[in-house]
Short mmCIF file of C-alpha atoms in Angstrom, two decimals:
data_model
loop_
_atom_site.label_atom_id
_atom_site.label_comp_id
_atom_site.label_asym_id
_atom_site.label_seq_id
_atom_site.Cartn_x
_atom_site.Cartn_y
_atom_site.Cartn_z
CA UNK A 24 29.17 1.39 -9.11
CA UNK A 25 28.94 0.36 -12.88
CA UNK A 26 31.74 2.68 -14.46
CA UNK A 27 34.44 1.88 -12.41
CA UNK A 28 37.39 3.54 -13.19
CA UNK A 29 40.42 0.44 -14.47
CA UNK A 30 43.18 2.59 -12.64
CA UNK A 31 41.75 1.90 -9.46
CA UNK A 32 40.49 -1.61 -10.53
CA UNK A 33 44.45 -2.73 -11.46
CA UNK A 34 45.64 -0.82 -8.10
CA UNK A 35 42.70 -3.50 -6.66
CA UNK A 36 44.25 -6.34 -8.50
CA UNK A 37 47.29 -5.33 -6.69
CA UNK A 38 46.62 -4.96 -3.45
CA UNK A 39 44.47 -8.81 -3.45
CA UNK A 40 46.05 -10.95 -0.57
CA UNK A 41 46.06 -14.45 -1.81
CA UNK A 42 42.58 -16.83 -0.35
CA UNK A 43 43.02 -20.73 0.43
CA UNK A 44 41.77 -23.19 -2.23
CA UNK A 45 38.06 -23.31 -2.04
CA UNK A 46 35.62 -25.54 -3.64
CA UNK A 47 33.53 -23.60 -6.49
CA UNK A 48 30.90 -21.41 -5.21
CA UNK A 49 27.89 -19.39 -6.52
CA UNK A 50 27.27 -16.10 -5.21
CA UNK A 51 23.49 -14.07 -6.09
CA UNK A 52 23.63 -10.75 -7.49
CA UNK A 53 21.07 -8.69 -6.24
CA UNK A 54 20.89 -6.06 -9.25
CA UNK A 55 23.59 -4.17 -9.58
CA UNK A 56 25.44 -4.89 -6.21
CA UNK A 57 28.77 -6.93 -6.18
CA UNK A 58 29.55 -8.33 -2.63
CA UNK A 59 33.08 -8.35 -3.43
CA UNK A 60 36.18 -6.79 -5.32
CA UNK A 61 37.04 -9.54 -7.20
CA UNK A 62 34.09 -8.74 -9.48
CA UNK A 63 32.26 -6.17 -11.30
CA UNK A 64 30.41 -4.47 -14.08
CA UNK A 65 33.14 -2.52 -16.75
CA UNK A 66 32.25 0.25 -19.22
CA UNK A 67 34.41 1.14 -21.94
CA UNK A 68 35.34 2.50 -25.36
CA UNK A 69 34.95 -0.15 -28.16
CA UNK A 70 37.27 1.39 -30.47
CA UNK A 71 39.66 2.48 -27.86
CA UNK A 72 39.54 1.85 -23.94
CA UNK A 73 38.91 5.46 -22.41
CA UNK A 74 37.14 6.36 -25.72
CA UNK A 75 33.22 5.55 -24.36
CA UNK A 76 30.05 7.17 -24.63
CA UNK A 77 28.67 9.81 -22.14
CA UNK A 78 25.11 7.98 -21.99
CA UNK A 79 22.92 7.36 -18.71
CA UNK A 80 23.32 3.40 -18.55
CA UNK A 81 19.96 2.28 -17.93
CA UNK A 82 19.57 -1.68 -16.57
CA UNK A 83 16.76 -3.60 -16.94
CA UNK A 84 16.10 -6.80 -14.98
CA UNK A 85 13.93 -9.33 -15.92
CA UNK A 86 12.85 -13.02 -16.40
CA UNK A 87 15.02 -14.61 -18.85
CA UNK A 88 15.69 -14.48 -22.08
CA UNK A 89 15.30 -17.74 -22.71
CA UNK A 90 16.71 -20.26 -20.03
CA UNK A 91 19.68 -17.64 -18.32
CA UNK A 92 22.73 -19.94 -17.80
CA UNK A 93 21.92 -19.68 -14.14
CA UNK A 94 18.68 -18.23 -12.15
CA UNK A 95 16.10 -17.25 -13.71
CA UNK A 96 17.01 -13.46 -14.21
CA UNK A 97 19.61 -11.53 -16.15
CA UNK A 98 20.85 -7.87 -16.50
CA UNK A 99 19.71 -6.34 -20.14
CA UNK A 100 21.55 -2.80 -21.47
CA UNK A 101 20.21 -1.32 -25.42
CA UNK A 102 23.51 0.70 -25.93
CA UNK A 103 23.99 3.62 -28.28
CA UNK A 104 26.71 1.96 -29.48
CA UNK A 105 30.22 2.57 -29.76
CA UNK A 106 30.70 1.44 -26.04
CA UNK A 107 30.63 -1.76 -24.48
CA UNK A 108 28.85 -2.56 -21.15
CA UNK A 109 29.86 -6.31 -19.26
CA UNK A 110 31.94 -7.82 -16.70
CA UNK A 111 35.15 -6.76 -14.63
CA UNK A 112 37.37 -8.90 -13.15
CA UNK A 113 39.97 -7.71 -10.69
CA UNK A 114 42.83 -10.28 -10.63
CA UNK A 115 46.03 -11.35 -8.41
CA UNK A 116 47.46 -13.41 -11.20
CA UNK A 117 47.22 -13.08 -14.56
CA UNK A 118 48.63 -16.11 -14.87
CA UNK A 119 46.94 -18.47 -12.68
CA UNK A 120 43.32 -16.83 -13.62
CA UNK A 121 42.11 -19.75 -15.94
CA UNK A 122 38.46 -18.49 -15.52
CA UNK A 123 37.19 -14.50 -16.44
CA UNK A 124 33.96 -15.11 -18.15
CA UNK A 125 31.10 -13.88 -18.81
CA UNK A 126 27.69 -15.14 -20.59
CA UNK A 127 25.55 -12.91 -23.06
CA UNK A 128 22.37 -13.19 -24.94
CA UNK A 129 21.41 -11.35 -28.21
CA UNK A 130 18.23 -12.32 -30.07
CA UNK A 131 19.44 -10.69 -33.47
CA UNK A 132 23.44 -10.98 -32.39
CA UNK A 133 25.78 -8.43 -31.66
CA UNK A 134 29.79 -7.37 -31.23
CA UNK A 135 31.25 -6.37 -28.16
CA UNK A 136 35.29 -5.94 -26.92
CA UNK A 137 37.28 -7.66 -24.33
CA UNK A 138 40.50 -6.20 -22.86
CA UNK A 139 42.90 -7.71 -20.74
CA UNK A 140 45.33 -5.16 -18.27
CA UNK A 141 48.79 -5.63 -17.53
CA UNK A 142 51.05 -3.76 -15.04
CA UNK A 143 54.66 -4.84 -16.24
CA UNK A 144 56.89 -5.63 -12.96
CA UNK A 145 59.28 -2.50 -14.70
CA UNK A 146 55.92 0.13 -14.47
CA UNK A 147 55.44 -0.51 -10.79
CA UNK A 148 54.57 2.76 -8.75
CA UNK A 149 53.79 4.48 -12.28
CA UNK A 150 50.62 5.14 -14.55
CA UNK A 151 51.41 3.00 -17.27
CA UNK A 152 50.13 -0.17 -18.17
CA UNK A 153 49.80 -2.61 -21.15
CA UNK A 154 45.88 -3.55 -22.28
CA UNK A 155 45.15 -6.17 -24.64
CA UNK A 156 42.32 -5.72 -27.02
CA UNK A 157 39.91 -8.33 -28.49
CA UNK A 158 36.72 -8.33 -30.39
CA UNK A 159 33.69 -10.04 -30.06
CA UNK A 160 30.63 -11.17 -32.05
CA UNK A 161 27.67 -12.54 -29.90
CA UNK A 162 25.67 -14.93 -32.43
CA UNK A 163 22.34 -14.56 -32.30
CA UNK A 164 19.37 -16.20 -30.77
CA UNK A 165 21.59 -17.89 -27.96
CA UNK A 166 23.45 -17.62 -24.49
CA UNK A 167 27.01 -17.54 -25.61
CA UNK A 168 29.98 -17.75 -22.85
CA UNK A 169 33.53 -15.94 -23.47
CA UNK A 170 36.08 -16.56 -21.26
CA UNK A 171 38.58 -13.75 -21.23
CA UNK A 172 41.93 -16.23 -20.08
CA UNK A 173 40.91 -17.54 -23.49
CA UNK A 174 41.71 -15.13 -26.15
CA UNK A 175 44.40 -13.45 -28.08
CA UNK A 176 44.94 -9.49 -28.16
CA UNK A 177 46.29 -6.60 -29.73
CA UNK A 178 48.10 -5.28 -27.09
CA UNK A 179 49.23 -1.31 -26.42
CA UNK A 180 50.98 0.75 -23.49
CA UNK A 181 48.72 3.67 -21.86
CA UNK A 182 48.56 6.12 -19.02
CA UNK A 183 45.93 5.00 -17.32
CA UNK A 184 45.55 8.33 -16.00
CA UNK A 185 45.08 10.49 -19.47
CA UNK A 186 44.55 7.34 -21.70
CA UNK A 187 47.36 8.63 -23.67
CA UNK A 188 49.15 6.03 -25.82
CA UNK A 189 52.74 5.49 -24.65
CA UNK A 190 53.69 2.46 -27.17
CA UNK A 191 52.61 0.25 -29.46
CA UNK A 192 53.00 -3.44 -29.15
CA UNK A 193 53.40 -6.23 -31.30
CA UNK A 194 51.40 -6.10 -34.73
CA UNK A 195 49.75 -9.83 -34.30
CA UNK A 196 47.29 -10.96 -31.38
CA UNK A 197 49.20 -12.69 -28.27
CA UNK A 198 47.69 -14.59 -25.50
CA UNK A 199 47.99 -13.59 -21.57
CA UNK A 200 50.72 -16.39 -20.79
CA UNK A 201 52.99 -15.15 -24.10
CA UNK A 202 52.72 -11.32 -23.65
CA UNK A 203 53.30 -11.60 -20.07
CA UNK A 204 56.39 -13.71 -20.43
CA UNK A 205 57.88 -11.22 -22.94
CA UNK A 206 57.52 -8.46 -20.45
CA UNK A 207 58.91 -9.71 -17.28
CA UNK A 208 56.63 -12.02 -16.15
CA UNK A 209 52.89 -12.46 -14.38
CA UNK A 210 51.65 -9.78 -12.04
CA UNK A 211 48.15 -8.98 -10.83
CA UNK A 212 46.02 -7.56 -13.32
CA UNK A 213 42.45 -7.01 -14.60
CA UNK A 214 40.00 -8.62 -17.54
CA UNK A 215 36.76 -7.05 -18.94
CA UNK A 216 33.81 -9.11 -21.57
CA UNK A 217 31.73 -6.29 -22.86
CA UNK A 218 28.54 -5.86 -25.62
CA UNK A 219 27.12 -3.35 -26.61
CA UNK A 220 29.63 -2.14 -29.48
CA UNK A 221 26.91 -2.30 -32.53
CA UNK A 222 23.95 -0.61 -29.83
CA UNK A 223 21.82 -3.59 -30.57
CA UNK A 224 20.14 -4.65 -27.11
CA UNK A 225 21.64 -7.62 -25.26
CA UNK A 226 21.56 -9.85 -21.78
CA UNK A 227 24.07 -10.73 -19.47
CA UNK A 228 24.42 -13.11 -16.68
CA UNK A 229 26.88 -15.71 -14.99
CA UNK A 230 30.29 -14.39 -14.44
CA UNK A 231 32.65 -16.95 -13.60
CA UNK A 232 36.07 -15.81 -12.14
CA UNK A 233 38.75 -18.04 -10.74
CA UNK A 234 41.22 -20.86 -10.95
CA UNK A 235 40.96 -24.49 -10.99
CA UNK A 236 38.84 -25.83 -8.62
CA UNK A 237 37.81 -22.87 -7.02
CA UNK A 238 35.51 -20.85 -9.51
CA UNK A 239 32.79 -17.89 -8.37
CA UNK A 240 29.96 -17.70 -10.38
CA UNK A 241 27.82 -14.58 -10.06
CA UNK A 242 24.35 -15.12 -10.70
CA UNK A 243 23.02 -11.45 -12.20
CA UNK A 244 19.21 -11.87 -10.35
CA UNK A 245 16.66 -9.70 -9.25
CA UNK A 246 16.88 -7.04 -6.34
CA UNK A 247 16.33 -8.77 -3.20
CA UNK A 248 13.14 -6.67 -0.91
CA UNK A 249 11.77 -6.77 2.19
CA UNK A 250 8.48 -6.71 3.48
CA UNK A 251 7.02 -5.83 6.68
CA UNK A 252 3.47 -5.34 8.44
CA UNK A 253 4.14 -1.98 10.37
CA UNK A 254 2.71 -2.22 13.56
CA UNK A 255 4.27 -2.56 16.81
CA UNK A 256 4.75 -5.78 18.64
CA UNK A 257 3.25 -9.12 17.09
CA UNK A 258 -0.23 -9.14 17.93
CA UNK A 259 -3.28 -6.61 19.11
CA UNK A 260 -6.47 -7.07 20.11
CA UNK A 261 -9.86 -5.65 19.68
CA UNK A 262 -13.14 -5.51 20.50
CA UNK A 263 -15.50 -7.66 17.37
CA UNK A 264 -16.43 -4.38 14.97
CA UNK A 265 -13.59 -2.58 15.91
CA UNK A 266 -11.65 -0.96 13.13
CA UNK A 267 -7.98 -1.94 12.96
CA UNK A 268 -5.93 0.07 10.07
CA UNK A 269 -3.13 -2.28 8.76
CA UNK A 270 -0.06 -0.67 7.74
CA UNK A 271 2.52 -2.27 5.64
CA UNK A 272 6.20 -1.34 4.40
CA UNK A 273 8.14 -2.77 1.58
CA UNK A 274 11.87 -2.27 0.42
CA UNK A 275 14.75 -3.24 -1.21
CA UNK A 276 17.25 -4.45 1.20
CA UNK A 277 20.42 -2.69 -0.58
CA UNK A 278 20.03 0.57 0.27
CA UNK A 279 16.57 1.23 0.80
CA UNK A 280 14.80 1.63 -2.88
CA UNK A 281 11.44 1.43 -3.66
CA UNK A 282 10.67 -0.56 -6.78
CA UNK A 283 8.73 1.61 -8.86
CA UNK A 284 4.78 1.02 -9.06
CA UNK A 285 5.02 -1.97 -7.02
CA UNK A 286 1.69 -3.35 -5.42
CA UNK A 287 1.36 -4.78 -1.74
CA UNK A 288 -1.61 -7.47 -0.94
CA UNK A 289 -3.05 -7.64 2.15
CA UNK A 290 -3.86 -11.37 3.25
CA UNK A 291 -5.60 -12.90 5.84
CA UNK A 292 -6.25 -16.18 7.35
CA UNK A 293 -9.54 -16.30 8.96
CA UNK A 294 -9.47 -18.40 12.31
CA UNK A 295 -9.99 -21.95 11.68
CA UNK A 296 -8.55 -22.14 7.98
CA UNK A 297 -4.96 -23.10 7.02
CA UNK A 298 -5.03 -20.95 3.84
CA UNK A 299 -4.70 -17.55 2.95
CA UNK A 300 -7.21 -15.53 1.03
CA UNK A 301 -6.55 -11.76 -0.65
CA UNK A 302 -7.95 -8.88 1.60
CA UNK A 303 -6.99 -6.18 -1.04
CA UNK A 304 -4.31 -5.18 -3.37
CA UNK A 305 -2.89 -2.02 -2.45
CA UNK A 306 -0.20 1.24 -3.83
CA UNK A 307 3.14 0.16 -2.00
CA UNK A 308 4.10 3.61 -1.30
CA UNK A 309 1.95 4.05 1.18
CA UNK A 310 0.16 0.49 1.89
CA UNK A 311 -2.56 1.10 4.24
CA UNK A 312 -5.75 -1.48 4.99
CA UNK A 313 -8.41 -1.11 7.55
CA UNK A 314 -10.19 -4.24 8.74
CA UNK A 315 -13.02 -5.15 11.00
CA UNK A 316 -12.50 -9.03 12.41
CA UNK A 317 -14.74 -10.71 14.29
CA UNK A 318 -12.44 -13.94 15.58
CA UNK A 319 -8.81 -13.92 15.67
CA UNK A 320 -7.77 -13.56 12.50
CA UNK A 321 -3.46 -13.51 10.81
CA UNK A 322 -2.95 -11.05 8.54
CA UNK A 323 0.83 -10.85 6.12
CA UNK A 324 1.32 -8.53 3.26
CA UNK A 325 2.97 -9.89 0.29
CA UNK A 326 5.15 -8.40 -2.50
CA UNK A 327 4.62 -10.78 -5.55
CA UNK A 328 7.80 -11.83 -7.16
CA UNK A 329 8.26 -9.68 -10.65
CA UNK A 330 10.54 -9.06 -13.08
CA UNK A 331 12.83 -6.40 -11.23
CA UNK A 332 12.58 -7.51 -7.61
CA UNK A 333 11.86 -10.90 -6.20
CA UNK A 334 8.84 -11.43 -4.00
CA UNK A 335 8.99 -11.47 -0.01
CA UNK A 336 5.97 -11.85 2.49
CA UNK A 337 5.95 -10.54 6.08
CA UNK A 338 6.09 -12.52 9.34
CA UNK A 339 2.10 -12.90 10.90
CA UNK A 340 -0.01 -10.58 12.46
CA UNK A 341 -2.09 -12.07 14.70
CA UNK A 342 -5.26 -9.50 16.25
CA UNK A 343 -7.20 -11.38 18.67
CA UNK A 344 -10.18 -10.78 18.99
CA UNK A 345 -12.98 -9.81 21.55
CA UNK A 346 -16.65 -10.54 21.44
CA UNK A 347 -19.27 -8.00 22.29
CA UNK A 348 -21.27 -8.71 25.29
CA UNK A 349 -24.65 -6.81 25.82
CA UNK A 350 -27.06 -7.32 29.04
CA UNK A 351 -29.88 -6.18 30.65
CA UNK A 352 -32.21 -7.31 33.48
CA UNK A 353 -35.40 -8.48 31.99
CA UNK A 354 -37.89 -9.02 34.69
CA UNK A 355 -36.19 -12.08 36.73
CA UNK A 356 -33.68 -12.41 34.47
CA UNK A 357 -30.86 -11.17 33.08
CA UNK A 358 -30.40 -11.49 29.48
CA UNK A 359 -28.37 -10.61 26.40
CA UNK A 360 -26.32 -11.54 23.40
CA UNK A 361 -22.94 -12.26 22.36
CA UNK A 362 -21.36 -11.10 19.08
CA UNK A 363 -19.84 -12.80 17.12
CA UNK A 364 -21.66 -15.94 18.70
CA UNK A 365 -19.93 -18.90 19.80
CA UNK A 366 -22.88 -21.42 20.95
CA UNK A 367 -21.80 -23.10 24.02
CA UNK A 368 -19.65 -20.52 25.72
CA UNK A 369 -20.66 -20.53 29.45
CA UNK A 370 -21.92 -17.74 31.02
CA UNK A 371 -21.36 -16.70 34.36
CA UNK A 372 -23.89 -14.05 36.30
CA UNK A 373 -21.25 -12.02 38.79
CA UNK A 374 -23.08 -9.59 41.95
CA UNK A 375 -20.73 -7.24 43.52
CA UNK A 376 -21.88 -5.54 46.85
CA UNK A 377 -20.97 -1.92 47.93
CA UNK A 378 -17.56 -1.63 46.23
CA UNK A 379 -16.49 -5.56 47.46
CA UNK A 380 -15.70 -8.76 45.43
CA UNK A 381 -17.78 -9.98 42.86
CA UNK A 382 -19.04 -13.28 43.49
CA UNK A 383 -20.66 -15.87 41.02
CA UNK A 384 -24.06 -15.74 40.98
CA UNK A 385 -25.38 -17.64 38.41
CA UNK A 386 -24.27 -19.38 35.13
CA UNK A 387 -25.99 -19.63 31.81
CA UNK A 388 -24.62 -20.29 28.04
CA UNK A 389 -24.67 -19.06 24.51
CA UNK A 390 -27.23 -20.15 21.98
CA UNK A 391 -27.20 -20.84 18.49
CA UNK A 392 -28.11 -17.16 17.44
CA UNK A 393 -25.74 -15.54 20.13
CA UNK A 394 -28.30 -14.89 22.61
CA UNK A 395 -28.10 -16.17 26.49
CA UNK A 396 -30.21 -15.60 29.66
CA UNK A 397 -29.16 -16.49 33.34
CA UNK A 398 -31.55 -16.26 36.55
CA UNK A 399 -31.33 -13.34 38.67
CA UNK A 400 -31.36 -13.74 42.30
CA UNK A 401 -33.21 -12.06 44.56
CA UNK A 402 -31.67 -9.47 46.52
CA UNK A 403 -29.95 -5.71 45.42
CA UNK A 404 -26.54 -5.48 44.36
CA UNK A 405 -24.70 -4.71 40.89
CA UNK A 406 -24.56 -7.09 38.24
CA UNK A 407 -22.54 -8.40 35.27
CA UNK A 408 -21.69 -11.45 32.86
CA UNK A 409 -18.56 -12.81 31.37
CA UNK A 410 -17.62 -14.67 28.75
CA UNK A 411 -14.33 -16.68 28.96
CA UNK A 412 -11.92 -17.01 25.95
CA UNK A 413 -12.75 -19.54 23.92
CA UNK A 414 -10.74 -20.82 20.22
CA UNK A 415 -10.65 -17.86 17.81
CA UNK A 416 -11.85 -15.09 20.66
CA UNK A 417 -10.90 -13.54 24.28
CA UNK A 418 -12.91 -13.69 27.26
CA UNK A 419 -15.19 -10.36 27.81
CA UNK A 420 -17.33 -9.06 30.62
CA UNK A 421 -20.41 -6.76 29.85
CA UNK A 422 -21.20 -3.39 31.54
CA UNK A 423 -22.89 -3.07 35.19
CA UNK A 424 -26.80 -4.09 34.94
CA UNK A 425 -28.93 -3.46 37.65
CA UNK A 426 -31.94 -4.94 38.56
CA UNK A 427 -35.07 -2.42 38.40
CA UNK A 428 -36.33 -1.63 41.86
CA UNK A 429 -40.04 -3.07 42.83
CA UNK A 430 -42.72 -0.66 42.00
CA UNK A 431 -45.03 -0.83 45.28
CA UNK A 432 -48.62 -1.52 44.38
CA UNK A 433 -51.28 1.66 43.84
CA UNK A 434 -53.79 1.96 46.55
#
């Protein structure tokens, strides 16, 4: 949640159990969704903490600008001004924090505030807090990184409940380490970077929180999504000319959104290829594609990567397919066609009698064009061919043919 209230973000900071030394680590933001406490996005007053707009804060994701200190996206806010929008960081130590920073980019430059919260050991179990004040001027044109630890602040006493002022500190700017000493001593606490102050449009991206040797950097990226062919199982199969409607479904993973006017492509990849051709581009609210294959064909749909959402492909769908066999008796032969045609494919001549097993009765194969022919005994019975499975289709078996009866001669 972007406006996070500070009370509860300094009762965080409090309540942080210590973690083991780690090795510096980056951890992907998927839009707007911290994994973790430690980190998050702040809005606040620019002239005074609690003293911030009512606007609708409206993020934009997108592909730079520029070369973003890490990734290739960032998070981009065009403020009213007045307020700042930017990073929170939830702290155990004040003190041992050497790391709260946060990178920005303004083409035509901008201000923004930093504050820095303080819980003095004597305010335990009470409202009131210190918090440190700093401006900021983004130069233009350029990704510029402030570090919070850094800086030196005007510092007052509030109720972090009403925002009321309950003392003033000293006139000139002190540092964490100096204030903190004067007031009896480190404690957990909290640090916000912020732009916005001037309402001229910036990017952020890379927050860095930590201590030496074990720094997270959040990388502000694009909403991860999802994508799915939605149809049960991993494969069908059909008969060659059968429709087959292809339904997809595409998300983003936290919490379910659609990204707005997104497109889904159905793609295929025809049996014997190794690449993957465009079937059609379809609305991804509803993505819906009906095909007709005649070999086994893959199908995928595929979200491409944009601005607000990165891209993400569905596993295979494999339809097999089945040819279509077709026979009749043709004088002393029984002949038909395959489609689609596979030239070669043996063809076997089955006879059945009175409801027993079929038995082989003679064998033919598939021409060029599709079309095959097989001898047909002599003697009743009812009759039938099948194809076996070959690469790229199933076997099939044609419908009961029976042989015309003799017409006796006229007298």
């Amino acid at each position: 949640m972007i406006r996070r209230s500070l009370l509860a973000a300094l009762a965080t900071a409090a309540v942080v159990t210590a973690a083991p030394a780690q090795a510096d680590s980056t951890v992907t933001v998927r839009g707007t969704s911290f994994p973790d406490a430690g980190a998050g996005f702040s809005y606040v007053g620019c002239g005074a903490l609690h003293d911030r707009g009512a606007e609708t804060l409206a993020p934009t994701i997108g592909f730079g600008p520029a070369l973003p200190p890490t990734g290739m996206r960032s998070l981009g806010y065009d403020l009213a001004g007045g307020s700042a929008m930017g990073a929170l960081f939830s702290v155990e130590s004040l003190l041992d924090t050497t790391t709260a920073s946060l990178a920005a980019y303004a083409e035509d430059g901008g201000s923004g505030v930093a504050y820095v919260g303080y819980q003095a050991p004597a305010d335990g179990g009470t409202s009131a807090a210190w918090f440190g004040r700093a401006e900021l001027v983004l130069v233009p044109g350029g990704w510029q990184e402030v570090d919070a630890t850094d800086l030196f602040y005007v510092w007052s006493k509030l109720d972090m409940t009403t925002g009321a002022l309950l003392e003033q500190g000293p006139e000139l700017p002190s540092d964490v380490a100096t204030f903190t000493a004067e007031h009896g001593g480190d404690a957990p606490g909290l640090f916000t970077v912020g732009y916005g102050c001037d309402g001229a449009p910036f990017s952020m991206d890379t927050l860095r929180l930590g201590t030496p040797g074990d720094v997270t950097t959040y990388d502000l990226e694009g909403m991860a999504t999802s994508t799915a062919m939605g149809m049960p199982g991993e494969q069908t199969a059909i008969t060659a000319g059968e429709r087959l409607a292809l339904r997809g479904t595409m998300q983003v993973i936290a919490g379910g959104t659609r990204v707005p006017g997104a497109s889904l492509i159905l793609e295929q990849q025809a049996f014997g290829t190794t690449f993957w051709e465009t079937v059609d581009v379809v609305d991804g609210a509803d993505p819906t594609v009906t095909v007709e294959p005649l070999r086994r064909t893959l199908y995928r749909w595929r979200f491409v990567d944009r601005p607000l959402a990165e891209g993400s492909v569905s596993s295979p769908f494999v339809v097999e397919v089945a040819p279509v066999v077709e026979a009749h008796v043709d004088g002393d032969r029984v002949v038909g066609s395959a489609i689609p045609a596979v030239p070669g494919t043996p063809v076997t001549l089955w006879r059945s009698l009175d409801g027993g097993d079929a038995e082989p009765v003679g064998r033919g194969a598939v021409g060029d064009a599709g079309a095959f022919e097989v001898v047909l005994p002599e003697g009743r019975g009812r009759f039938y061919v099948t194809l076996p499975a070959v690469p790229g289709s199933l076997s099939a078996t044609s419908s009961i043919v029976l042989p015309q009866p003799a017409v006796p001669p006229q007298p």
